PDB file of N, CA, C and O in Angstrom:
ATOM      1  N   LYS A  67       0.309  -0.241 -25.560  1.00  0.00           N
ATOM      2  CA  LYS A  67       1.566  -0.456 -25.169  1.00  0.00           C
ATOM      3  C   LYS A  67       2.202   0.446 -24.774  1.00  0.00           C
ATOM      4  O   LYS A  67       2.841   1.731 -25.244  1.00  0.00           O
ATOM      5  N   ILE A  68       2.825   0.959 -22.789  1.00  0.00           N
ATOM      6  CA  ILE A  68       4.154   1.620 -22.444  1.00  0.00           C
ATOM      7  C   ILE A  68       4.963   0.581 -22.399  1.00  0.00           C
ATOM      8  O   ILE A  68       5.042  -0.346 -21.663  1.00  0.00           O
ATOM      9  N   VAL A  69       6.312   1.511 -22.623  1.00  0.00           N
ATOM     10  CA  VAL A  69       7.215   1.298 -22.595  1.00  0.00           C
ATOM     11  C   VAL A  69       7.985   1.774 -21.578  1.00  0.00           C
ATOM     12  O   VAL A  69       8.174   3.066 -21.409  1.00  0.00           O
ATOM     13  N   ARG A  70       8.450   1.033 -20.266  1.00  0.00           N
ATOM     14  CA  ARG A  70       8.862   2.000 -18.801  1.00  0.00           C
ATOM     15  C   ARG A  70       9.979   0.922 -18.087  1.00  0.00           C
ATOM     16  O   ARG A  70      10.204  -0.061 -19.057  1.00  0.00           O
ATOM     17  N   ASN A  71      10.587   1.659 -16.961  1.00  0.00           N
ATOM     18  CA  ASN A  71      11.611   0.947 -15.942  1.00  0.00           C
ATOM     19  C   ASN A  71      11.348   0.413 -14.798  1.00  0.00           C
ATOM     20  O   ASN A  71       9.851   0.618 -14.480  1.00  0.00           O
ATOM     21  N   GLY A  72      11.564  -0.885 -14.550  1.00  0.00           N
ATOM     22  CA  GLY A  72      10.609  -1.771 -13.033  1.00  0.00           C
ATOM     23  C   GLY A  72      12.137  -1.337 -12.217  1.00  0.00           C
ATOM     24  O   GLY A  72      13.500  -1.341 -12.999  1.00  0.00           O
ATOM     25  N   LYS A  73      11.934  -1.319 -11.096  1.00  0.00           N
ATOM     26  CA  LYS A  73      12.539  -0.955 -10.163  1.00  0.00           C
ATOM     27  C   LYS A  73      12.391  -1.811  -8.811  1.00  0.00           C
ATOM     28  O   LYS A  73      11.055  -1.423  -8.277  1.00  0.00           O
ATOM     29  N   LEU A  74      12.946  -2.754  -8.514  1.00  0.00           N
ATOM     30  CA  LEU A  74      13.170  -3.582  -7.246  1.00  0.00           C
ATOM     31  C   LEU A  74      12.724  -2.313  -6.410  1.00  0.00           C
ATOM     32  O   LEU A  74      13.862  -1.513  -5.308  1.00  0.00           O
ATOM     33  N   GLU A  75      12.188  -2.522  -5.152  1.00  0.00           N
ATOM     34  CA  GLU A  75      11.554  -2.644  -4.009  1.00  0.00           C
ATOM     35  C   GLU A  75      11.550  -3.366  -2.675  1.00  0.00           C
ATOM     36  O   GLU A  75      10.864  -3.364  -2.474  1.00  0.00           O
ATOM     37  N   LYS A  76      12.951  -3.185  -2.534  1.00  0.00           N
ATOM     38  CA  LYS A  76      13.424  -3.944  -1.397  1.00  0.00           C
ATOM     39  C   LYS A  76      13.205  -3.097   0.117  1.00  0.00           C
ATOM     40  O   LYS A  76      12.559  -4.291   0.613  1.00  0.00           O
ATOM     41  N   GLU A  77      12.774  -2.256   0.094  1.00  0.00           N
ATOM     42  CA  GLU A  77      12.412  -2.203   1.723  1.00  0.00           C
ATOM     43  C   GLU A  77      10.922  -1.850   1.796  1.00  0.00           C
ATOM     44  O   GLU A  77      10.426  -1.118   2.744  1.00  0.00           O
ATOM     45  N   ASN A  78       9.829  -2.551   0.538  1.00  0.00           N
ATOM     46  CA  ASN A  78       8.879  -2.233   0.695  1.00  0.00           C
ATOM     47  C   ASN A  78       7.786  -3.175   2.012  1.00  0.00           C
ATOM     48  O   ASN A  78       8.648  -4.245   1.854  1.00  0.00           O
ATOM     49  N   GLN A  79       7.403  -2.488   2.989  1.00  0.00           N
ATOM     50  CA  GLN A  79       6.901  -3.074   3.728  1.00  0.00           C
ATOM     51  C   GLN A  79       5.565  -4.105   3.166  1.00  0.00           C
ATOM     52  O   GLN A  79       5.660  -5.503   4.165  1.00  0.00           O
ATOM     53  N   TYR A  80       5.315  -4.626   2.467  1.00  0.00           N
ATOM     54  CA  TYR A  80       4.389  -5.948   2.090  1.00  0.00           C
ATOM     55  C   TYR A  80       4.721  -6.873   1.273  1.00  0.00           C
ATOM     56  O   TYR A  80       4.327  -7.373   1.735  1.00  0.00           O
ATOM     57  N   ASP A  81       5.956  -5.987   1.057  1.00  0.00           N
ATOM     58  CA  ASP A  81       6.465  -7.685   0.000  1.00  0.00           C
ATOM     59  C   ASP A  81       7.906  -7.000  -0.686  1.00  0.00           C
ATOM     60  O   ASP A  81       8.293  -5.784  -1.385  1.00  0.00           O
ATOM     61  N   LYS A  82       9.034  -8.616   0.007  1.00  0.00           N
ATOM     62  CA  LYS A  82       9.814  -7.454  -0.075  1.00  0.00           C
ATOM     63  C   LYS A  82      10.729  -7.548  -2.001  1.00  0.00           C
ATOM     64  O   LYS A  82      11.644  -7.030  -2.004  1.00  0.00           O
ATOM     65  N   ASN A  83       9.518  -8.801  -2.438  1.00  0.00           N
ATOM     66  CA  ASN A  83      10.528  -9.096  -3.664  1.00  0.00           C
ATOM     67  C   ASN A  83       8.761  -7.570  -4.840  1.00  0.00           C
ATOM     68  O   ASN A  83       9.604  -7.445  -5.909  1.00  0.00           O
ATOM     69  N   ALA A  84       8.838  -6.602  -3.738  1.00  0.00           N
ATOM     70  CA  ALA A  84       7.872  -5.624  -4.976  1.00  0.00           C
ATOM     71  C   ALA A  84       8.958  -4.706  -6.167  1.00  0.00           C
ATOM     72  O   ALA A  84       9.766  -4.500  -5.674  1.00  0.00           O
ATOM     73  N   ILE A  85       8.163  -4.809  -7.162  1.00  0.00           N
ATOM     74  CA  ILE A  85       8.618  -4.254  -8.152  1.00  0.00           C
ATOM     75  C   ILE A  85       7.939  -3.274  -8.623  1.00  0.00           C
ATOM     76  O   ILE A  85       6.344  -3.322  -9.391  1.00  0.00           O
ATOM     77  N   SER A  86       8.271  -1.676  -8.708  1.00  0.00           N
ATOM     78  CA  SER A  86       7.149  -0.716  -9.051  1.00  0.00           C
ATOM     79  C   SER A  86       7.957   0.066 -10.484  1.00  0.00           C
ATOM     80  O   SER A  86       8.883  -1.027 -10.514  1.00  0.00           O
ATOM     81  N   VAL A  87       7.285   0.095 -11.616  1.00  0.00           N
ATOM     82  CA  VAL A  87       7.121  -0.009 -12.566  1.00  0.00           C
ATOM     83  C   VAL A  87       6.893   2.104 -12.694  1.00  0.00           C
ATOM     84  O   VAL A  87       6.385   1.932 -12.345  1.00  0.00           O
ATOM     85  N   VAL A  88       8.647   2.494 -13.472  1.00  0.00           N
ATOM     86  CA  VAL A  88       8.013   4.275 -13.740  1.00  0.00           C
ATOM     87  C   VAL A  88       7.967   4.378 -14.816  1.00  0.00           C
ATOM     88  O   VAL A  88       8.875   3.795 -15.572  1.00  0.00           O
ATOM     89  N   ASP A  89       7.772   6.146 -15.251  1.00  0.00           N
ATOM     90  CA  ASP A  89       7.836   6.652 -16.492  1.00  0.00           C
ATOM     91  C   ASP A  89       9.485   7.045 -16.816  1.00  0.00           C
ATOM     92  O   ASP A  89      10.353   6.739 -15.797  1.00  0.00           O
ATOM     93  N   LYS A  90       9.637   7.762 -18.319  1.00  0.00           N
ATOM     94  CA  LYS A  90      10.676   8.144 -18.402  1.00  0.00           C
ATOM     95  C   LYS A  90      11.222   9.614 -16.882  1.00  0.00           C
ATOM     96  O   LYS A  90      12.315   9.893 -16.754  1.00  0.00           O
ATOM     97  N   GLU A  91      10.025  10.109 -16.059  1.00  0.00           N
ATOM     98  CA  GLU A  91      10.153  11.418 -15.362  1.00  0.00           C
ATOM     99  C   GLU A  91      10.728  10.589 -14.446  1.00  0.00           C
ATOM    100  O   GLU A  91      10.234  11.401 -12.542  1.00  0.00           O
ATOM    101  N   ASN A  92      10.417   9.070 -14.148  1.00  0.00           N
ATOM    102  CA  ASN A  92      10.552   8.357 -12.283  1.00  0.00           C
ATOM    103  C   ASN A  92       9.373   8.371 -11.790  1.00  0.00           C
ATOM    104  O   ASN A  92       9.522   8.447 -10.854  1.00  0.00           O
ATOM    105  N   ARG A  93       8.182   8.719 -12.861  1.00  0.00           N
ATOM    106  CA  ARG A  93       7.059   9.271 -11.480  1.00  0.00           C
ATOM    107  C   ARG A  93       6.542   7.467 -11.397  1.00  0.00           C
ATOM    108  O   ARG A  93       6.291   6.250 -12.553  1.00  0.00           O
ATOM    109  N   LYS A  94       6.001   6.406  -9.892  1.00  0.00           N
ATOM    110  CA  LYS A  94       5.175   4.964 -10.429  1.00  0.00           C
ATOM    111  C   LYS A  94       3.742   5.633 -10.903  1.00  0.00           C
ATOM    112  O   LYS A  94       3.338   6.464 -10.412  1.00  0.00           O
ATOM    113  N   LEU A  95       4.478   4.029 -11.757  1.00  0.00           N
ATOM    114  CA  LEU A  95       2.557   3.693 -12.847  1.00  0.00           C
ATOM    115  C   LEU A  95       1.765   3.147 -11.296  1.00  0.00           C
ATOM    116  O   LEU A  95       0.788   2.917 -11.978  1.00  0.00           O
ATOM    117  N   GLY A  96       2.833   2.241 -10.839  1.00  0.00           N
ATOM    118  CA  GLY A  96       2.290   0.982 -10.233  1.00  0.00           C
ATOM    119  C   GLY A  96       3.050  -0.552  -9.852  1.00  0.00           C
ATOM    120  O   GLY A  96       4.234  -0.012  -9.737  1.00  0.00           O
ATOM    121  N   TYR A  97       2.398  -1.682  -9.450  1.00  0.00           N
ATOM    122  CA  TYR A  97       3.559  -2.385  -9.154  1.00  0.00           C
ATOM    123  C   TYR A  97       3.191  -3.512 -10.014  1.00  0.00           C
ATOM    124  O   TYR A  97       1.870  -4.009 -10.638  1.00  0.00           O
ATOM    125  N   VAL A  98       4.315  -4.085 -10.511  1.00  0.00           N
ATOM    126  CA  VAL A  98       3.527  -5.932 -11.316  1.00  0.00           C
ATOM    127  C   VAL A  98       3.562  -6.134 -10.010  1.00  0.00           C
ATOM    128  O   VAL A  98       3.732  -6.464  -8.767  1.00  0.00           O
ATOM    129  N   GLU A  99       2.592  -7.545 -10.547  1.00  0.00           N
ATOM    130  CA  GLU A  99       1.970  -8.521  -9.934  1.00  0.00           C
ATOM    131  C   GLU A  99       2.465  -8.950  -9.122  1.00  0.00           C
ATOM    132  O   GLU A  99       3.738  -9.418  -9.862  1.00  0.00           O
ATOM    133  N   LYS A 100       1.897  -9.459  -8.588  1.00  0.00           N
ATOM    134  CA  LYS A 100       3.210 -10.417  -7.023  1.00  0.00           C
ATOM    135  C   LYS A 100       3.129 -11.644  -7.421  1.00  0.00           C
ATOM    136  O   LYS A 100       4.299 -11.925  -7.113  1.00  0.00           O
ATOM    137  N   GLU A 101       2.484 -12.107  -8.319  1.00  0.00           N
ATOM    138  CA  GLU A 101       2.694 -13.160  -8.555  1.00  0.00           C
ATOM    139  C   GLU A 101       3.458 -14.089 -10.027  1.00  0.00           C
ATOM    140  O   GLU A 101       4.431 -14.374  -9.806  1.00  0.00           O
ATOM    141  N   ARG A 102       4.575 -12.837 -10.076  1.00  0.00           N
ATOM    142  CA  ARG A 102       5.532 -12.572 -11.298  1.00  0.00           C
ATOM    143  C   ARG A 102       6.997 -12.301 -10.514  1.00  0.00           C
ATOM    144  O   ARG A 102       7.541 -12.643 -10.957  1.00  0.00           O
ATOM    145  N   THR A 103       6.654 -11.552  -8.934  1.00  0.00           N
ATOM    146  CA  THR A 103       7.580 -10.210  -7.767  1.00  0.00           C
ATOM    147  C   THR A 103       9.479 -11.994  -7.945  1.00  0.00           C
ATOM    148  O   THR A 103      10.163 -11.104  -8.874  1.00  0.00           O
ATOM    149  N   LYS A 104       8.611 -12.996  -7.898  1.00  0.00           N
ATOM    150  CA  LYS A 104       9.838 -13.824  -7.198  1.00  0.00           C
ATOM    151  C   LYS A 104      10.490 -13.857  -8.622  1.00  0.00           C
ATOM    152  O   LYS A 104      11.751 -13.855  -7.903  1.00  0.00           O
ATOM    153  N   GLU A 105       9.811 -14.327  -9.880  1.00  0.00           N
ATOM    154  CA  GLU A 105      10.426 -14.770 -10.611  1.00  0.00           C
ATOM    155  C   GLU A 105      11.647 -13.744 -11.128  1.00  0.00           C
ATOM    156  O   GLU A 105      12.638 -13.460 -11.452  1.00  0.00           O
ATOM    157  N   ILE A 106      11.503 -12.199 -11.129  1.00  0.00           N
ATOM    158  CA  ILE A 106      11.254 -11.115 -11.405  1.00  0.00           C
ATOM    159  C   ILE A 106      12.631  -9.990 -10.291  1.00  0.00           C
ATOM    160  O   ILE A 106      13.789  -9.716 -11.319  1.00  0.00           O
ATOM    161  N   ALA A 107      12.392 -10.527  -9.276  1.00  0.00           N
ATOM    162  CA  ALA A 107      13.122  -9.716  -8.783  1.00  0.00           C
ATOM    163  C   ALA A 107      14.974 -10.327  -8.226  1.00  0.00           C
ATOM    164  O   ALA A 107      15.419  -9.076  -8.222  1.00  0.00           O
ATOM    165  N   PRO A 108      15.478 -11.016  -8.413  1.00  0.00           N
ATOM    166  CA  PRO A 108      16.641 -11.366  -9.126  1.00  0.00           C
ATOM    167  C   PRO A 108      17.597 -11.163  -9.644  1.00  0.00           C
ATOM    168  O   PRO A 108      18.410 -10.826  -9.720  1.00  0.00           O
ATOM    169  N   THR A 109      16.833 -11.025 -10.744  1.00  0.00           N
ATOM    170  CA  THR A 109      17.413 -10.100 -11.727  1.00  0.00           C
ATOM    171  C   THR A 109      17.214  -9.273 -11.717  1.00  0.00           C
ATOM    172  O   THR A 109      18.501  -8.468 -11.924  1.00  0.00           O
ATOM    173  N   LEU A 110      16.650  -8.195 -11.476  1.00  0.00           N
ATOM    174  CA  LEU A 110      16.644  -6.476 -11.206  1.00  0.00           C
ATOM    175  C   LEU A 110      17.115  -6.390  -9.710  1.00  0.00           C
ATOM    176  O   LEU A 110      18.206  -5.286  -9.829  1.00  0.00           O
ATOM    177  N   ASP A 111      17.941  -7.498  -8.941  1.00  0.00           N
ATOM    178  CA  ASP A 111      18.439  -7.451  -7.668  1.00  0.00           C
ATOM    179  C   ASP A 111      19.800  -6.484  -8.360  1.00  0.00           C
ATOM    180  O   ASP A 111      21.110  -6.386  -7.331  1.00  0.00           O
ATOM    181  N   LYS A 112      20.041  -6.858  -9.692  1.00  0.00           N
ATOM    182  CA  LYS A 112      21.657  -7.359 -10.635  1.00  0.00           C
ATOM    183  C   LYS A 112      21.887  -6.374 -10.782  1.00  0.00           C
ATOM    184  O   LYS A 112      22.856  -6.075 -11.815  1.00  0.00           O
ATOM    185  N   ASP A 113      21.048  -4.778 -10.473  1.00  0.00           N
ATOM    186  CA  ASP A 113      20.865  -3.609 -11.488  1.00  0.00           C
ATOM    187  C   ASP A 113      20.760  -4.204 -13.033  1.00  0.00           C
ATOM    188  O   ASP A 113      21.370  -3.653 -13.883  1.00  0.00           O
ATOM    189  N   ARG A 114      20.389  -5.137 -13.552  1.00  0.00           N
ATOM    190  CA  ARG A 114      20.148  -5.587 -14.903  1.00  0.00           C
ATOM    191  C   ARG A 114      19.218  -4.779 -15.988  1.00  0.00           C
ATOM    192  O   ARG A 114      17.560  -4.397 -14.973  1.00  0.00           O
ATOM    193  N   LYS A 115      19.722  -3.960 -16.613  1.00  0.00           N
ATOM    194  CA  LYS A 115      18.937  -2.870 -17.117  1.00  0.00           C
ATOM    195  C   LYS A 115      17.549  -3.882 -17.944  1.00  0.00           C
ATOM    196  O   LYS A 115      17.717  -4.482 -18.539  1.00  0.00           O
ATOM    197  N   ASN A 116      16.537  -2.636 -18.281  1.00  0.00           N
ATOM    198  CA  ASN A 116      15.249  -3.300 -18.759  1.00  0.00           C
ATOM    199  C   ASN A 116      14.404  -3.128 -19.293  1.00  0.00           C
ATOM    200  O   ASN A 116      14.145  -1.362 -18.906  1.00  0.00           O
ATOM    201  N   GLU A 117      13.231  -2.489 -19.704  1.00  0.00           N
ATOM    202  CA  GLU A 117      12.597  -2.417 -20.579  1.00  0.00           C
ATOM    203  C   GLU A 117      10.709  -3.450 -20.219  1.00  0.00           C
ATOM    204  O   GLU A 117      11.225  -4.368 -20.352  1.00  0.00           O
ATOM    205  N   VAL A 118       9.735  -2.203 -19.456  1.00  0.00           N
ATOM    206  CA  VAL A 118       8.755  -2.790 -18.952  1.00  0.00           C
ATOM    207  C   VAL A 118       7.666  -2.400 -20.143  1.00  0.00           C
ATOM    208  O   VAL A 118       7.353  -0.642 -20.641  1.00  0.00           O
ATOM    209  N   ILE A 119       6.664  -3.244 -20.976  1.00  0.00           N
ATOM    210  CA  ILE A 119       6.087  -3.206 -21.582  1.00  0.00           C
ATOM    211  C   ILE A 119       4.538  -3.526 -20.960  1.00  0.00           C
ATOM    212  O   ILE A 119       4.595  -5.230 -20.508  1.00  0.00           O
ATOM    213  N   VAL A 120       3.276  -2.089 -20.675  1.00  0.00           N
ATOM    214  CA  VAL A 120       2.728  -2.421 -19.454  1.00  0.00           C
ATOM    215  C   VAL A 120       1.393  -3.019 -20.755  1.00  0.00           C
ATOM    216  O   VAL A 120       1.500  -2.985 -21.442  1.00  0.00           O
ATOM    217  N   ILE A 121       0.993  -3.922 -20.221  1.00  0.00           N
ATOM    218  CA  ILE A 121      -0.131  -4.971 -21.818  1.00  0.00           C
ATOM    219  C   ILE A 121      -1.399  -4.747 -20.356  1.00  0.00           C
ATOM    220  O   ILE A 121      -2.214  -5.159 -21.271  1.00  0.00           O
ATOM    221  N   GLY A 122      -1.012  -4.048 -19.136  1.00  0.00           N
ATOM    222  CA  GLY A 122      -2.796  -3.794 -18.843  1.00  0.00           C
ATOM    223  C   GLY A 122      -2.327  -3.699 -17.371  1.00  0.00           C
ATOM    224  O   GLY A 122      -1.582  -3.575 -16.995  1.00  0.00           O
ATOM    225  N   ILE A 123      -3.604  -2.302 -17.042  1.00  0.00           N
ATOM    226  CA  ILE A 123      -3.635  -2.113 -15.514  1.00  0.00           C
ATOM    227  C   ILE A 123      -4.760  -2.058 -14.667  1.00  0.00           C
ATOM    228  O   ILE A 123      -5.902  -1.986 -15.036  1.00  0.00           O
ATOM    229  N   TYR A 124      -4.578  -3.215 -13.927  1.00  0.00           N
ATOM    230  CA  TYR A 124      -5.819  -3.078 -12.556  1.00  0.00           C
ATOM    231  C   TYR A 124      -5.891  -2.601 -11.295  1.00  0.00           C
ATOM    232  O   TYR A 124      -4.846  -3.477 -10.867  1.00  0.00           O
ATOM    233  N   SER A 125      -6.365  -1.675 -10.867  1.00  0.00           N
ATOM    234  CA  SER A 125      -6.100  -1.056  -9.601  1.00  0.00           C
ATOM    235  C   SER A 125      -4.500  -0.787  -9.430  1.00  0.00           C
ATOM    236  O   SER A 125      -4.480  -1.280  -8.022  1.00  0.00           O
ATOM    237  N   ASN A 126      -4.113  -0.127  -9.887  1.00  0.00           N
ATOM    238  CA  ASN A 126      -2.438  -0.503  -9.169  1.00  0.00           C
ATOM    239  C   ASN A 126      -1.854  -1.345  -9.504  1.00  0.00           C
ATOM    240  O   ASN A 126      -0.659  -1.360  -9.148  1.00  0.00           O
ATOM    241  N   VAL A 127      -2.487  -2.182 -10.119  1.00  0.00           N
ATOM    242  CA  VAL A 127      -1.429  -3.601 -10.580  1.00  0.00           C
ATOM    243  C   VAL A 127      -0.685  -4.167 -11.884  1.00  0.00           C
ATOM    244  O   VAL A 127      -2.195  -3.912 -12.616  1.00  0.00           O
ATOM    245  N   LEU A 128      -0.221  -3.639 -12.426  1.00  0.00           N
ATOM    246  CA  LEU A 128       0.307  -3.784 -13.854  1.00  0.00           C
ATOM    247  C   LEU A 128       1.035  -5.359 -14.149  1.00  0.00           C
ATOM    248  O   LEU A 128       1.011  -6.139 -13.611  1.00  0.00           O
ATOM    249  N   LYS A 129       0.185  -5.224 -15.466  1.00  0.00           N
ATOM    250  CA  LYS A 129       0.641  -6.745 -15.997  1.00  0.00           C
ATOM    251  C   LYS A 129       1.176  -6.888 -16.733  1.00  0.00           C
ATOM    252  O   LYS A 129       1.305  -5.694 -18.072  1.00  0.00           O
ATOM    253  N   ILE A 130       2.334  -7.021 -17.223  1.00  0.00           N
ATOM    254  CA  ILE A 130       3.658  -6.480 -18.062  1.00  0.00           C
ATOM    255  C   ILE A 130       4.445  -7.751 -18.329  1.00  0.00           C
ATOM    256  O   ILE A 130       4.371  -8.861 -18.653  1.00  0.00           O
ATOM    257  N   LYS A 131       5.470  -7.049 -19.609  1.00  0.00           N
ATOM    258  CA  LYS A 131       5.652  -8.101 -20.424  1.00  0.00           C
ATOM    259  C   LYS A 131       7.563  -7.297 -20.187  1.00  0.00           C
ATOM    260  O   LYS A 131       7.343  -6.390 -19.703  1.00  0.00           O
ATOM    261  N   ILE A 132       8.326  -8.106 -19.785  1.00  0.00           N
ATOM    262  CA  ILE A 132       9.838  -7.453 -19.615  1.00  0.00           C
ATOM    263  C   ILE A 132      11.254  -8.080 -20.787  1.00  0.00           C
ATOM    264  O   ILE A 132      11.234  -9.032 -20.681  1.00  0.00           O
ATOM    265  N   ASN A 133      11.285  -6.854 -21.154  1.00  0.00           N
ATOM    266  CA  ASN A 133      12.407  -7.483 -21.693  1.00  0.00           C
ATOM    267  C   ASN A 133      14.251  -6.995 -21.725  1.00  0.00           C
ATOM    268  O   ASN A 133      13.958  -6.173 -20.429  1.00  0.00           O
ATOM    269  N   TRP A 134      14.774  -8.127 -21.464  1.00  0.00           N
ATOM    270  CA  TRP A 134      16.042  -7.693 -20.310  1.00  0.00           C
ATOM    271  C   TRP A 134      17.041  -7.150 -21.722  1.00  0.00           C
ATOM    272  O   TRP A 134      17.311  -7.792 -22.999  1.00  0.00           O
ATOM    273  N   LEU A 135      17.808  -6.097 -21.656  1.00  0.00           N
ATOM    274  CA  LEU A 135      18.742  -5.430 -22.511  1.00  0.00           C
ATOM    275  C   LEU A 135      20.085  -5.803 -22.132  1.00  0.00           C
ATOM    276  O   LEU A 135      20.683  -6.253 -20.489  1.00  0.00           O
TER     277      LEU A 135
END
């Protein structure tokens, strides 16, 4: 399990709800699976702090658990 931060990418050309997951050095690890972004994006848009636990990585798509702080 890896704990990291989720960031909303409103300017993403493929998905306005895209959420990237970055490590402590702000390096992008991948993206949250698209099926989950609609439920998570509105809360991230309010700049709510979070921790992301990566539970699986499949070709740049991350299965995650998110903890709101």
